[in-house]
Tab-separated table of C-alpha atoms in Angstrom:
chain	number	residue	atom	x	y	z
A	1113	GLN	CA	139.426	-88.561	-47.394
A	1114	VAL	CA	142.198	-87.377	-45.104
A	1115	GLN	CA	143.562	-83.968	-44.264
A	1116	LEU	CA	146.968	-83.597	-42.658
A	1117	ALA	CA	148.362	-80.475	-41.034
A	1118	GLU	CA	152.015	-80.283	-40.015
A	1119	SER	CA	153.491	-77.832	-37.550
A	1120	GLY	CA	156.641	-77.319	-35.523
A	1121	GLY	CA	159.191	-76.610	-38.200
A	1122	GLY	CA	161.618	-73.742	-37.949
A	1123	LEU	CA	165.225	-72.656	-37.677
A	1124	VAL	CA	167.508	-74.329	-35.167
A	1125	GLN	CA	171.240	-74.494	-34.593
A	1126	ALA	CA	173.173	-77.673	-35.124
A	1127	GLY	CA	172.923	-79.897	-32.083
A	1128	GLY	CA	169.516	-78.537	-31.193
A	1129	SER	CA	166.093	-80.157	-31.148
A	1130	LEU	CA	162.706	-79.704	-32.747
A	1131	ARG	CA	159.414	-81.514	-32.410
A	1132	LEU	CA	157.169	-81.774	-35.426
A	1133	SER	CA	153.464	-82.466	-35.134
A	1134	CYS	CA	150.950	-83.664	-37.677
A	1135	ALA	CA	147.248	-83.630	-36.965
A	1136	ALA	CA	145.080	-85.896	-39.086
A	1137	SER	CA	141.483	-85.269	-39.948
A	1138	VAL	CA	139.887	-88.500	-41.108
A	1139	ARG	CA	136.273	-88.560	-42.226
A	1140	THR	CA	135.696	-92.263	-41.832
A	1141	PRO	CA	136.636	-94.249	-38.716
A	1142	ILE	CA	139.599	-96.220	-39.938
A	1143	THR	CA	142.869	-97.230	-38.393
A	1144	TYR	CA	145.944	-95.895	-40.073
A	1145	ALA	CA	149.670	-95.784	-39.757
A	1146	MET	CA	151.455	-92.456	-39.939
A	1147	GLY	CA	154.916	-91.301	-40.757
A	1148	TRP	CA	157.337	-88.658	-41.932
A	1149	PHE	CA	159.339	-88.082	-45.058
A	1150	ARG	CA	161.677	-85.258	-45.964
A	1151	GLN	CA	162.908	-83.616	-49.117
A	1152	ALA	CA	165.975	-81.436	-49.354
A	1153	PRO	CA	166.468	-79.040	-52.281
A	1154	GLY	CA	167.443	-80.893	-55.424
A	1155	LYS	CA	166.986	-84.298	-53.809
A	1156	GLU	CA	164.346	-86.984	-53.790
A	1157	ARG	CA	161.850	-87.396	-50.973
A	1158	ASP	CA	163.287	-89.753	-48.357
A	1159	PHE	CA	161.612	-91.847	-45.701
A	1160	VAL	CA	162.292	-90.703	-42.131
A	1161	ALA	CA	160.067	-92.654	-39.735
A	1162	ALA	CA	156.702	-94.385	-39.424
A	1163	ILE	CA	154.509	-95.745	-36.669
A	1164	SER	CA	151.655	-98.211	-36.630
A	1165	TRP	CA	148.131	-97.407	-35.467
A	1166	SER	CA	148.725	-98.927	-32.049
A	1167	GLY	CA	152.129	-97.346	-31.712
A	1168	THR	CA	153.648	-100.747	-31.069
A	1169	ASN	CA	155.630	-100.893	-34.284
A	1170	THR	CA	157.963	-98.246	-35.619
A	1171	ASN	CA	160.320	-98.020	-38.544
A	1172	TYR	CA	163.142	-95.526	-39.053
A	1173	GLY	CA	165.192	-94.512	-42.016
A	1174	ASP	CA	168.953	-94.617	-41.640
A	1175	SER	CA	169.199	-90.855	-41.223
A	1176	ALA	CA	166.816	-90.904	-38.264
A	1177	LYS	CA	168.065	-93.872	-36.284
A	1178	GLY	CA	169.363	-92.920	-32.869
A	1179	ARG	CA	168.419	-89.243	-33.162
A	1180	PHE	CA	164.716	-89.061	-34.032
A	1181	THR	CA	161.750	-90.556	-32.218
A	1182	ILE	CA	158.282	-90.988	-33.657
A	1183	SER	CA	155.219	-91.239	-31.458
A	1184	ARG	CA	151.482	-90.715	-31.717
A	1185	ASP	CA	148.463	-89.756	-29.682
A	1186	ASN	CA	145.351	-91.342	-31.162
A	1187	ALA	CA	143.079	-89.333	-28.902
A	1188	LYS	CA	144.363	-86.267	-30.743
A	1189	ASN	CA	144.832	-87.976	-34.121
A	1190	THR	CA	148.353	-86.610	-34.047
A	1191	VAL	CA	151.777	-88.000	-34.814
A	1192	TYR	CA	154.972	-86.440	-33.526
A	1193	LEU	CA	158.577	-86.487	-34.633
A	1194	GLN	CA	161.065	-85.572	-31.941
A	1195	MET	CA	164.323	-84.618	-33.608
A	1196	ASP	CA	167.439	-84.340	-31.469
A	1197	SER	CA	171.097	-83.712	-32.264
A	1198	LEU	CA	170.089	-81.992	-35.469
A	1199	LYS	CA	172.638	-81.557	-38.228
A	1200	PRO	CA	172.750	-79.122	-41.163
A	1201	GLU	CA	172.083	-82.083	-43.474
A	1202	ASP	CA	168.712	-82.524	-41.762
A	1203	THR	CA	167.602	-79.316	-43.455
A	1204	ALA	CA	164.595	-80.166	-45.598
A	1205	VAL	CA	160.864	-79.877	-45.962
A	1206	TYR	CA	159.303	-82.518	-43.738
A	1207	TYR	CA	156.094	-84.165	-44.900
A	1208	CYS	CA	153.571	-86.089	-42.880
A	1209	ALA	CA	152.085	-89.198	-44.482
A	1210	VAL	CA	149.295	-91.639	-43.652
A	1211	ASP	CA	148.138	-94.984	-44.976
A	1212	ARG	CA	146.257	-98.112	-43.896
A	1213	ALA	CA	149.385	-100.051	-42.893
A	1214	LEU	CA	152.892	-99.359	-41.667
A	1215	SER	CA	154.450	-100.951	-44.725
A	1216	LEU	CA	152.393	-98.720	-47.001
A	1217	VAL	CA	153.588	-95.602	-45.204
A	1218	VAL	CA	157.209	-96.734	-45.419
A	1219	ARG	CA	156.814	-97.339	-49.138
A	1220	GLY	CA	155.277	-93.914	-49.594
A	1221	PRO	CA	151.542	-93.387	-50.004
A	1222	THR	CA	150.286	-93.213	-53.568
A	1223	ARG	CA	147.230	-91.063	-52.839
A	1224	SER	CA	147.880	-87.334	-52.897
A	1225	ASP	CA	145.509	-86.679	-49.988
A	1226	TYR	CA	147.605	-89.006	-47.834
A	1227	TRP	CA	150.362	-86.380	-47.749
A	1228	GLY	CA	150.611	-83.172	-45.790
A	1229	GLN	CA	151.743	-79.880	-47.240
A	1230	GLY	CA	155.092	-79.959	-45.489
A	1231	THR	CA	156.911	-77.914	-42.891
A	1232	GLN	CA	160.374	-76.428	-43.342
A	1233	VAL	CA	163.175	-77.419	-41.009
A	1234	THR	CA	166.417	-75.484	-41.292
A	1235	VAL	CA	169.479	-76.409	-39.268
A	1236	SER	CA	172.259	-73.861	-39.213
A	1237	SER	CA	175.888	-74.761	-38.652
């Protein structure tokens, strides 16, 4: 069983930056990849970025490439999403996700407890 807690969302002007954090609480000692998705009002949930357990491998969605950076600190069981050059179209609820492999995170975890509750990011123009 996994518990995920996101933080760092908020209101920012276009061109600004935010850093999201997601702390994972995992009961059993397993290795896991982590990532971020987002969902804007009236739209489907989209993949943003993911990172492997070691941090060696990353994967970004088209909307994130060149502007967002994912990283993790395994000592803190935390994944980060640094978002720069934010645009109004980045406005969405951002969800943290975890799974046993990077590819599984990118696909979108199927277990409900592999998702966080979400944190709102609002970018004003």
